[in-house]
mmCIF file of C-alpha atoms in Angstrom:
data_model
loop_
_atom_site.group_PDB
_atom_site.id
_atom_site.type_symbol
_atom_site.label_atom_id
_atom_site.label_comp_id
_atom_site.label_asym_id
_atom_site.label_seq_id
_atom_site.Cartn_x
_atom_site.Cartn_y
_atom_site.Cartn_z
ATOM 1 C CA MET A 1 -3.882 -55.002 36.559
ATOM 2 C CA ASP A 2 -4.897 -51.909 34.072
ATOM 3 C CA GLY A 3 -1.681 -50.843 32.037
ATOM 4 C CA ASN A 4 0.632 -52.960 33.528
ATOM 5 C CA ILE A 5 2.739 -55.361 32.255
ATOM 6 C CA SER A 6 3.233 -59.285 32.519
ATOM 7 C CA ASP A 7 5.439 -60.945 31.663
ATOM 8 C CA ILE A 8 2.357 -64.208 30.424
ATOM 9 C CA CYS A 9 -0.700 -62.950 29.572
ATOM 10 C CA ILE A 10 -2.542 -66.290 29.028
ATOM 11 C CA ILE A 11 -6.159 -65.576 27.468
ATOM 12 C CA GLY A 12 -8.047 -68.812 28.520
ATOM 13 C CA ALA A 13 -8.645 -70.538 31.846
ATOM 14 C CA GLY A 14 -9.769 -74.155 32.052
ATOM 15 C CA MET A 15 -8.076 -76.727 31.955
ATOM 16 C CA ALA A 16 -5.039 -75.414 29.042
ATOM 17 C CA GLY A 17 -4.604 -72.427 30.285
ATOM 18 C CA LEU A 18 -4.327 -72.934 33.583
ATOM 19 C CA ALA A 19 -2.025 -77.073 32.510
ATOM 20 C CA CYS A 20 0.090 -74.434 30.331
ATOM 21 C CA ALA A 21 0.413 -71.798 33.491
ATOM 22 C CA THR A 22 0.762 -74.246 36.463
ATOM 23 C CA GLU A 23 3.463 -75.365 33.617
ATOM 24 C CA LEU A 24 5.308 -70.911 33.766
ATOM 25 C CA LYS A 25 4.950 -70.441 37.125
ATOM 26 C CA GLU A 26 6.710 -73.360 38.204
ATOM 27 C CA ALA A 27 9.361 -72.333 36.216
ATOM 28 C CA GLY A 28 9.973 -68.758 37.849
ATOM 29 C CA HIS A 29 7.690 -66.765 35.472
ATOM 30 C CA SER A 30 4.997 -64.569 36.098
ATOM 31 C CA VAL A 31 0.997 -65.369 34.251
ATOM 32 C CA CYS A 32 -1.554 -63.464 34.682
ATOM 33 C CA LEU A 33 -5.016 -64.948 33.340
ATOM 34 C CA ILE A 34 -7.808 -63.861 31.762
ATOM 35 C CA ASP A 35 -11.892 -65.693 30.703
ATOM 36 C CA LYS A 36 -14.517 -64.833 29.705
ATOM 37 C CA GLY A 37 -16.560 -67.113 32.020
ATOM 38 C CA ARG A 38 -18.183 -65.293 35.758
ATOM 39 C CA GLY A 39 -15.814 -68.988 37.391
ATOM 40 C CA PRO A 40 -13.756 -71.597 36.574
ATOM 41 C CA GLY A 41 -15.152 -74.383 34.743
ATOM 42 C CA GLY A 42 -15.283 -73.513 30.393
ATOM 43 C CA ARG A 43 -16.397 -76.921 29.482
ATOM 44 C CA MET A 44 -16.034 -78.837 32.296
ATOM 45 C CA ALA A 45 -18.306 -76.158 34.234
ATOM 46 C CA SER A 46 -21.096 -76.990 37.069
ATOM 47 C CA ARG A 47 -24.305 -75.250 37.353
ATOM 48 C CA ARG A 48 -25.892 -74.220 40.793
ATOM 49 C CA ALA A 49 -29.526 -74.749 40.656
ATOM 50 C CA ASP A 50 -33.021 -74.594 43.576
ATOM 51 C CA VAL A 51 -35.313 -76.975 42.790
ATOM 52 C CA ALA A 52 -37.876 -76.725 46.327
ATOM 53 C CA GLY A 53 -35.314 -75.033 48.050
ATOM 54 C CA GLN A 54 -32.504 -77.781 47.910
ATOM 55 C CA VAL A 55 -29.193 -76.431 45.982
ATOM 56 C CA VAL A 56 -28.408 -79.210 42.843
ATOM 57 C CA SER A 57 -25.849 -78.998 40.596
ATOM 58 C CA PHE A 58 -26.137 -79.994 37.000
ATOM 59 C CA ASP A 59 -22.504 -80.755 34.958
ATOM 60 C CA HIS A 60 -23.554 -79.711 31.937
ATOM 61 C CA GLY A 61 -20.257 -79.124 30.185
ATOM 62 C CA ALA A 62 -17.857 -81.997 29.551
ATOM 63 C CA GLN A 63 -19.345 -85.591 31.867
ATOM 64 C CA TYR A 64 -16.226 -87.140 32.957
ATOM 65 C CA PHE A 65 -12.426 -87.834 31.311
ATOM 66 C CA THR A 66 -10.297 -90.359 31.394
ATOM 67 C CA ALA A 67 -6.294 -90.109 32.098
ATOM 68 C CA ARG A 68 -3.602 -92.478 29.692
ATOM 69 C CA ASP A 69 -0.623 -90.290 29.125
ATOM 70 C CA GLU A 70 1.923 -91.189 32.511
ATOM 71 C CA GLY A 71 1.877 -87.742 33.342
ATOM 72 C CA PHE A 72 -1.948 -86.934 33.174
ATOM 73 C CA ARG A 73 -2.639 -90.315 35.522
ATOM 74 C CA LYS A 74 0.058 -88.513 37.572
ATOM 75 C CA GLN A 75 -1.535 -84.892 38.018
ATOM 76 C CA VAL A 76 -5.557 -87.210 38.564
ATOM 77 C CA ASP A 77 -3.567 -89.187 41.037
ATOM 78 C CA SER A 78 -2.007 -86.231 42.907
ATOM 79 C CA TRP A 79 -5.963 -84.510 42.581
ATOM 80 C CA ASN A 80 -7.899 -87.526 43.625
ATOM 81 C CA ALA A 81 -5.673 -87.260 46.223
ATOM 82 C CA LEU A 82 -6.828 -83.256 47.225
ATOM 83 C CA GLY A 83 -10.464 -84.988 46.618
ATOM 84 C CA VAL A 84 -11.255 -82.510 44.080
ATOM 85 C CA VAL A 85 -11.713 -85.949 41.400
ATOM 86 C CA ALA A 86 -12.956 -89.328 42.065
ATOM 87 C CA PRO A 87 -13.839 -93.306 40.026
ATOM 88 C CA TRP A 88 -16.374 -93.561 37.445
ATOM 89 C CA PRO A 89 -17.028 -96.305 36.663
ATOM 90 C CA GLU A 90 -20.521 -96.453 35.049
ATOM 91 C CA ALA A 91 -18.693 -93.813 31.659
ATOM 92 C CA GLY A 92 -16.678 -96.460 32.378
ATOM 93 C CA GLU A 93 -13.004 -98.440 33.616
ATOM 94 C CA ASP A 94 -10.597 -95.458 33.635
ATOM 95 C CA ALA A 95 -13.557 -92.140 33.781
ATOM 96 C CA TRP A 96 -12.833 -90.104 36.771
ATOM 97 C CA VAL A 97 -14.822 -86.609 37.419
ATOM 98 C CA GLY A 98 -14.281 -83.277 39.356
ATOM 99 C CA THR A 99 -16.173 -82.954 42.265
ATOM 100 C CA PRO A 100 -18.192 -82.027 44.237
ATOM 101 C CA GLY A 101 -19.221 -80.543 40.457
ATOM 102 C CA MET A 102 -16.066 -80.904 37.001
ATOM 103 C CA ASN A 103 -14.960 -78.015 38.144
ATOM 104 C CA GLY A 104 -13.568 -79.539 40.824
ATOM 105 C CA PRO A 105 -9.923 -79.586 39.572
ATOM 106 C CA ILE A 106 -9.739 -76.189 37.752
ATOM 107 C CA ARG A 107 -10.524 -74.910 41.093
ATOM 108 C CA ALA A 108 -8.089 -76.522 42.447
ATOM 109 C CA MET A 109 -5.213 -74.927 39.775
ATOM 110 C CA ALA A 110 -6.805 -71.089 39.830
ATOM 111 C CA GLN A 111 -7.057 -70.760 43.486
ATOM 112 C CA HIS A 112 -2.654 -70.782 42.869
ATOM 113 C CA LEU A 113 -2.674 -68.005 40.211
ATOM 114 C CA PRO A 114 -3.874 -64.080 39.329
ATOM 115 C CA VAL A 115 -7.133 -65.235 37.414
ATOM 116 C CA GLU A 116 -9.038 -62.551 36.660
ATOM 117 C CA TRP A 117 -13.110 -63.253 35.588
ATOM 118 C CA SER A 118 -15.828 -61.491 33.855
ATOM 119 C CA ARG A 119 -12.856 -60.763 31.440
ATOM 120 C CA ARG A 120 -13.293 -61.168 27.383
ATOM 121 C CA ALA A 121 -10.819 -60.051 25.483
ATOM 122 C CA GLU A 122 -11.861 -57.810 22.555
ATOM 123 C CA THR A 123 -8.937 -57.322 20.384
ATOM 124 C CA VAL A 124 -5.304 -57.802 20.091
ATOM 125 C CA THR A 125 -2.808 -55.832 19.245
ATOM 126 C CA ARG A 126 1.654 -55.684 18.565
ATOM 127 C CA ASN A 127 4.135 -52.809 19.279
ATOM 128 C CA ALA A 128 7.282 -52.476 20.136
ATOM 129 C CA ALA A 129 6.433 -53.531 23.446
ATOM 130 C CA GLY A 130 5.097 -56.439 22.863
ATOM 131 C CA TRP A 131 2.138 -57.247 22.566
ATOM 132 C CA GLN A 132 -1.872 -55.034 24.010
ATOM 133 C CA ILE A 133 -5.211 -56.828 25.398
ATOM 134 C CA ASP A 134 -7.777 -54.696 25.145
ATOM 135 C CA SER A 135 -11.712 -55.146 27.415
ATOM 136 C CA GLU A 136 -14.048 -53.587 27.390
ATOM 137 C CA SER A 137 -12.737 -51.479 30.569
ATOM 138 C CA ALA A 138 -9.281 -52.744 30.917
ATOM 139 C CA THR A 139 -5.563 -52.556 28.818
ATOM 140 C CA ILE A 140 -3.286 -55.461 30.036
ATOM 141 C CA ARG A 141 0.065 -55.295 28.091
ATOM 142 C CA ALA A 142 2.959 -58.159 27.885
ATOM 143 C CA ALA A 143 5.849 -59.275 26.740
ATOM 144 C CA THR A 144 4.816 -63.040 25.856
ATOM 145 C CA LEU A 145 0.777 -63.758 24.395
ATOM 146 C CA LEU A 146 -0.553 -66.963 25.377
ATOM 147 C CA LEU A 147 -4.075 -67.929 23.772
ATOM 148 C CA ALA A 148 -6.025 -70.600 25.059
ATOM 149 C CA ILE A 149 -9.957 -70.416 24.387
ATOM 150 C CA PRO A 150 -11.356 -72.096 21.418
ATOM 151 C CA ALA A 151 -9.811 -72.295 18.292
ATOM 152 C CA GLU A 152 -12.847 -70.321 16.175
ATOM 153 C CA GLN A 153 -12.805 -67.728 18.811
ATOM 154 C CA ALA A 154 -8.569 -67.125 18.810
ATOM 155 C CA ALA A 155 -8.579 -67.276 15.315
ATOM 156 C CA ASP A 156 -11.197 -63.950 15.373
ATOM 157 C CA LEU A 157 -8.553 -62.460 17.610
ATOM 158 C CA LEU A 158 -5.604 -63.100 15.621
ATOM 159 C CA GLN A 159 -7.140 -62.646 12.560
ATOM 160 C CA GLY A 160 -5.108 -58.946 12.354
ATOM 161 C CA ALA A 161 -2.562 -59.092 14.813
ATOM 162 C CA ALA A 162 -1.450 -63.089 14.218
ATOM 163 C CA PRO A 163 -2.678 -64.483 10.809
ATOM 164 C CA ARG A 164 0.009 -67.243 10.788
ATOM 165 C CA LEU A 165 -1.249 -69.076 14.267
ATOM 166 C CA ALA A 166 -4.595 -66.681 12.560
ATOM 167 C CA ALA A 167 -5.166 -69.765 10.197
ATOM 168 C CA THR A 168 -4.219 -72.680 12.142
ATOM 169 C CA ALA A 169 -7.125 -71.998 14.537
ATOM 170 C CA GLY A 170 -9.244 -70.604 11.308
ATOM 171 C CA GLY A 171 -9.093 -73.905 9.420
ATOM 172 C CA VAL A 172 -10.640 -75.821 12.715
ATOM 173 C CA THR A 173 -14.461 -76.486 12.720
ATOM 174 C CA SER A 174 -15.831 -77.529 16.224
ATOM 175 C CA GLU A 175 -19.280 -78.946 16.383
ATOM 176 C CA PRO A 176 -22.188 -78.031 18.902
ATOM 177 C CA CYS A 177 -23.706 -79.488 21.718
ATOM 178 C CA TRP A 178 -26.808 -78.269 23.321
ATOM 179 C CA THR A 179 -27.025 -79.952 26.598
ATOM 180 C CA ALA A 180 -30.753 -80.060 29.111
ATOM 181 C CA MET A 181 -30.721 -79.408 32.664
ATOM 182 C CA ALA A 182 -34.221 -81.663 34.008
ATOM 183 C CA ALA A 183 -34.722 -82.535 38.107
ATOM 184 C CA PHE A 184 -37.829 -84.739 38.325
ATOM 185 C CA ALA A 185 -39.620 -85.225 41.568
ATOM 186 C CA LYS A 186 -39.717 -89.014 41.850
ATOM 187 C CA PRO A 187 -36.433 -91.251 40.064
ATOM 188 C CA LEU A 188 -36.590 -92.214 36.134
ATOM 189 C CA ASP A 189 -36.827 -96.398 35.610
ATOM 190 C CA LEU A 190 -33.186 -95.719 33.590
ATOM 191 C CA PRO A 191 -29.577 -96.557 34.024
ATOM 192 C CA ASP A 192 -27.701 -93.726 35.185
ATOM 193 C CA SER A 193 -25.932 -93.025 31.820
ATOM 194 C CA ILE A 194 -27.392 -93.587 28.570
ATOM 195 C CA ARG A 195 -25.490 -93.271 25.137
ATOM 196 C CA SER A 196 -26.337 -93.853 21.457
ATOM 197 C CA ASN A 197 -24.996 -93.078 18.267
ATOM 198 C CA ASP A 198 -28.251 -92.426 15.554
ATOM 199 C CA GLY A 199 -30.862 -90.455 18.091
ATOM 200 C CA PRO A 200 -31.727 -87.354 19.032
ATOM 201 C CA ILE A 201 -30.292 -87.647 21.873
ATOM 202 C CA ALA A 202 -26.278 -88.728 21.613
ATOM 203 C CA TRP A 203 -25.494 -88.899 25.782
ATOM 204 C CA ALA A 204 -28.048 -88.331 29.532
ATOM 205 C CA ALA A 205 -26.446 -88.987 33.455
ATOM 206 C CA ARG A 206 -28.307 -89.159 36.096
ATOM 207 C CA ASN A 207 -26.594 -86.159 37.148
ATOM 208 C CA SER A 208 -26.825 -86.926 40.930
ATOM 209 C CA ALA A 209 -25.717 -90.155 40.681
ATOM 210 C CA LYS A 210 -21.873 -89.006 40.093
ATOM 211 C CA PRO A 211 -19.388 -89.267 43.255
ATOM 212 C CA GLY A 212 -20.164 -86.635 45.269
ATOM 213 C CA ARG A 213 -23.418 -84.949 44.320
ATOM 214 C CA THR A 214 -26.233 -85.017 46.155
ATOM 215 C CA GLY A 215 -29.850 -83.732 45.923
ATOM 216 C CA THR A 216 -32.621 -84.945 43.828
ATOM 217 C CA GLU A 217 -33.057 -86.402 40.831
ATOM 218 C CA CYS A 218 -31.497 -84.696 38.704
ATOM 219 C CA TRP A 219 -30.171 -85.584 35.084
ATOM 220 C CA VAL A 220 -27.785 -83.573 32.262
ATOM 221 C CA ILE A 221 -29.017 -84.218 27.749
ATOM 222 C CA HIS A 222 -26.856 -84.715 25.440
ATOM 223 C CA ALA A 223 -28.290 -83.678 21.786
ATOM 224 C CA SER A 224 -26.163 -84.943 18.809
ATOM 225 C CA PRO A 225 -24.423 -83.200 17.484
ATOM 226 C CA ALA A 226 -26.311 -83.240 13.816
ATOM 227 C CA HIS A 227 -29.379 -82.196 16.158
ATOM 228 C CA SER A 228 -27.062 -79.697 17.642
ATOM 229 C CA ARG A 229 -26.995 -78.022 14.272
ATOM 230 C CA GLU A 230 -30.817 -78.653 13.407
ATOM 231 C CA ILE A 231 -31.938 -76.178 16.523
ATOM 232 C CA ILE A 232 -28.774 -74.261 17.180
ATOM 233 C CA ASP A 233 -30.358 -70.750 17.036
ATOM 234 C CA ARG A 234 -34.104 -72.129 18.109
ATOM 235 C CA PRO A 235 -34.101 -70.037 21.941
ATOM 236 C CA LYS A 236 -33.182 -71.561 24.784
ATOM 237 C CA HIS A 237 -36.695 -72.736 26.863
ATOM 238 C CA GLU A 238 -38.119 -74.344 23.121
ATOM 239 C CA VAL A 239 -35.075 -76.138 23.699
ATOM 240 C CA ALA A 240 -35.023 -77.377 26.763
ATOM 241 C CA SER A 241 -38.547 -78.473 26.334
ATOM 242 C CA LEU A 242 -37.760 -80.518 22.775
ATOM 243 C CA LEU A 243 -34.684 -82.261 24.590
ATOM 244 C CA VAL A 244 -37.025 -83.877 27.312
ATOM 245 C CA ASP A 245 -39.527 -84.635 24.913
ATOM 246 C CA ASP A 246 -36.817 -86.070 22.579
ATOM 247 C CA PHE A 247 -35.393 -88.036 25.667
ATOM 248 C CA PHE A 248 -38.444 -89.844 27.327
ATOM 249 C CA GLU A 249 -39.170 -91.085 23.682
ATOM 250 C CA GLN A 250 -35.850 -92.217 22.624
ATOM 251 C CA THR A 251 -34.790 -93.498 26.547
ATOM 252 C CA GLY A 252 -39.273 -95.536 25.913
ATOM 253 C CA ALA A 253 -39.275 -93.817 30.140
ATOM 254 C CA LYS A 254 -42.792 -92.780 30.743
ATOM 255 C CA PRO A 255 -42.792 -89.511 30.627
ATOM 256 C CA ALA A 256 -42.501 -87.209 34.067
ATOM 257 C CA ALA A 257 -43.177 -83.219 33.926
ATOM 258 C CA PRO A 258 -39.474 -82.183 35.670
ATOM 259 C CA VAL A 259 -39.428 -80.053 38.438
ATOM 260 C CA HIS A 260 -36.744 -78.101 36.708
ATOM 261 C CA LEU A 261 -35.596 -77.257 33.152
ATOM 262 C CA ALA A 262 -32.704 -75.301 31.648
ATOM 263 C CA ALA A 263 -30.917 -75.079 28.350
ATOM 264 C CA HIS A 264 -27.660 -74.010 28.034
ATOM 265 C CA ARG A 265 -25.557 -74.451 23.400
ATOM 266 C CA TRP A 266 -21.741 -74.781 23.033
ATOM 267 C CA LEU A 267 -21.072 -73.528 20.263
ATOM 268 C CA TYR A 268 -17.794 -75.681 20.348
ATOM 269 C CA ALA A 269 -18.539 -78.507 22.292
ATOM 270 C CA MET A 270 -16.721 -80.425 20.101
ATOM 271 C CA PRO A 271 -13.393 -80.043 17.440
ATOM 272 C CA GLN A 272 -11.506 -81.022 15.071
ATOM 273 C CA THR A 273 -8.367 -81.903 16.072
ATOM 274 C CA VAL A 274 -5.416 -79.384 13.705
ATOM 275 C CA GLU A 275 -2.524 -82.348 12.842
ATOM 276 C CA GLY A 276 1.651 -81.525 13.469
ATOM 277 C CA GLU A 277 2.640 -80.672 16.947
ATOM 278 C CA ALA A 278 0.620 -80.003 20.487
ATOM 279 C CA ALA A 279 0.927 -76.739 20.730
ATOM 280 C CA ARG A 280 1.575 -73.831 18.689
ATOM 281 C CA PHE A 281 4.756 -70.957 19.266
ATOM 282 C CA ASP A 282 5.866 -67.895 17.685
ATOM 283 C CA ALA A 283 9.657 -67.229 19.390
ATOM 284 C CA GLU A 284 9.855 -64.153 17.342
ATOM 285 C CA ALA A 285 5.849 -62.361 18.137
ATOM 286 C CA ARG A 286 5.938 -64.316 21.565
ATOM 287 C CA ILE A 287 2.773 -65.212 20.646
ATOM 288 C CA GLY A 288 1.817 -68.773 20.801
ATOM 289 C CA LEU A 289 -1.984 -71.133 20.812
ATOM 290 C CA ALA A 290 -3.031 -74.094 22.914
ATOM 291 C CA GLY A 291 -6.188 -76.532 23.143
ATOM 292 C CA ASP A 292 -7.578 -79.929 22.638
ATOM 293 C CA TYR A 293 -8.113 -78.701 19.379
ATOM 294 C CA LEU A 294 -3.991 -79.754 19.100
ATOM 295 C CA HIS A 295 -3.467 -82.121 20.514
ATOM 296 C CA SER A 296 -7.160 -84.644 20.722
ATOM 297 C CA PRO A 297 -10.424 -83.262 22.079
ATOM 298 C CA ARG A 298 -10.988 -84.268 25.320
ATOM 299 C CA VAL A 299 -9.746 -82.413 28.850
ATOM 300 C CA GLU A 300 -6.200 -84.677 28.830
ATOM 301 C CA GLY A 301 -5.922 -83.657 25.282
ATOM 302 C CA ALA A 302 -6.272 -79.414 26.822
ATOM 303 C CA TRP A 303 -3.981 -80.309 29.553
ATOM 304 C CA LEU A 304 -1.599 -81.780 27.237
ATOM 305 C CA SER A 305 -2.046 -79.194 24.702
ATOM 306 C CA GLY A 306 -1.483 -76.748 27.886
ATOM 307 C CA LYS A 307 1.681 -77.993 29.214
ATOM 308 C CA ALA A 308 3.784 -78.606 25.641
ATOM 309 C CA LEU A 309 3.222 -74.874 24.718
ATOM 310 C CA ALA A 310 4.725 -74.023 28.405
ATOM 311 C CA HIS A 311 7.334 -76.541 27.595
ATOM 312 C CA LYS A 312 7.945 -74.094 23.908
ATOM 313 C CA MET A 313 8.126 -71.082 25.641
ATOM 314 C CA LEU A 314 10.216 -72.102 27.676
ATOM 315 C CA GLY A 315 12.562 -73.985 25.400
ATOM 316 C CA ALA A 316 12.419 -70.405 23.541
ATOM 317 C CA VAL A 317 13.945 -68.538 26.204
#
């Protein structure tokens, strides 16, 4: 892709970026996508681990999603027919999870699109020929540039190249979330999911109880936004142990030592929502924004924003 000119380049291959790219490809456009992640997932990521010789997984980002919009419900029905999502009544009557991990639908979408993983956009610039996207190892040139990444990252990239869109994204503040991934030798005497509005742990779920999961007793533990901010810069190993201690203290369950323990920090877990349109597109400069922060901070919101950006771009062609 180095030096090649694409019709459209999309930075970000999460739900918003893939939804946008799918719509544009179906309309006959040539689309390339780049993403800094090592593979499909984004905030719908799943992480594998070897526990006592057995491979287990943790949905350490989004835990489930709902489908309320008619178009998104049809999309979820299609994913369900493919076997990449399944209902999870534990989280609510209209709750769904990806299978065999939360990134199931992301993988399904990405396999039909030209995505380059492990490529981080470092700078974007505009000249007479269009947009230039530079990464550490390559340069991409595109007539149109679309960004489907967290608002804070979009603001940084666009600060010099597209000030108005940078200001839109820059006005967003996202809540962080520290996540612990813990496996135990024996089942804990707890329900499959736990929510709290006033403790240090906002959510915990028995990941191994979700549809399509196998393996040992695996738990995903999310700290509350306030608690995450308090410990935002602490080392991962310290945070992991702290969250497990908080988890047992808050639930009152008999403490047990994890046989596997890890932590992940989501800096942009829950964004504020920008009022106005679900996507932004500057037809003159050929640049646009999509993301859940432009619609609603949910999986559905990201999908709807991505579709909206594609429609805006197609309407401006």
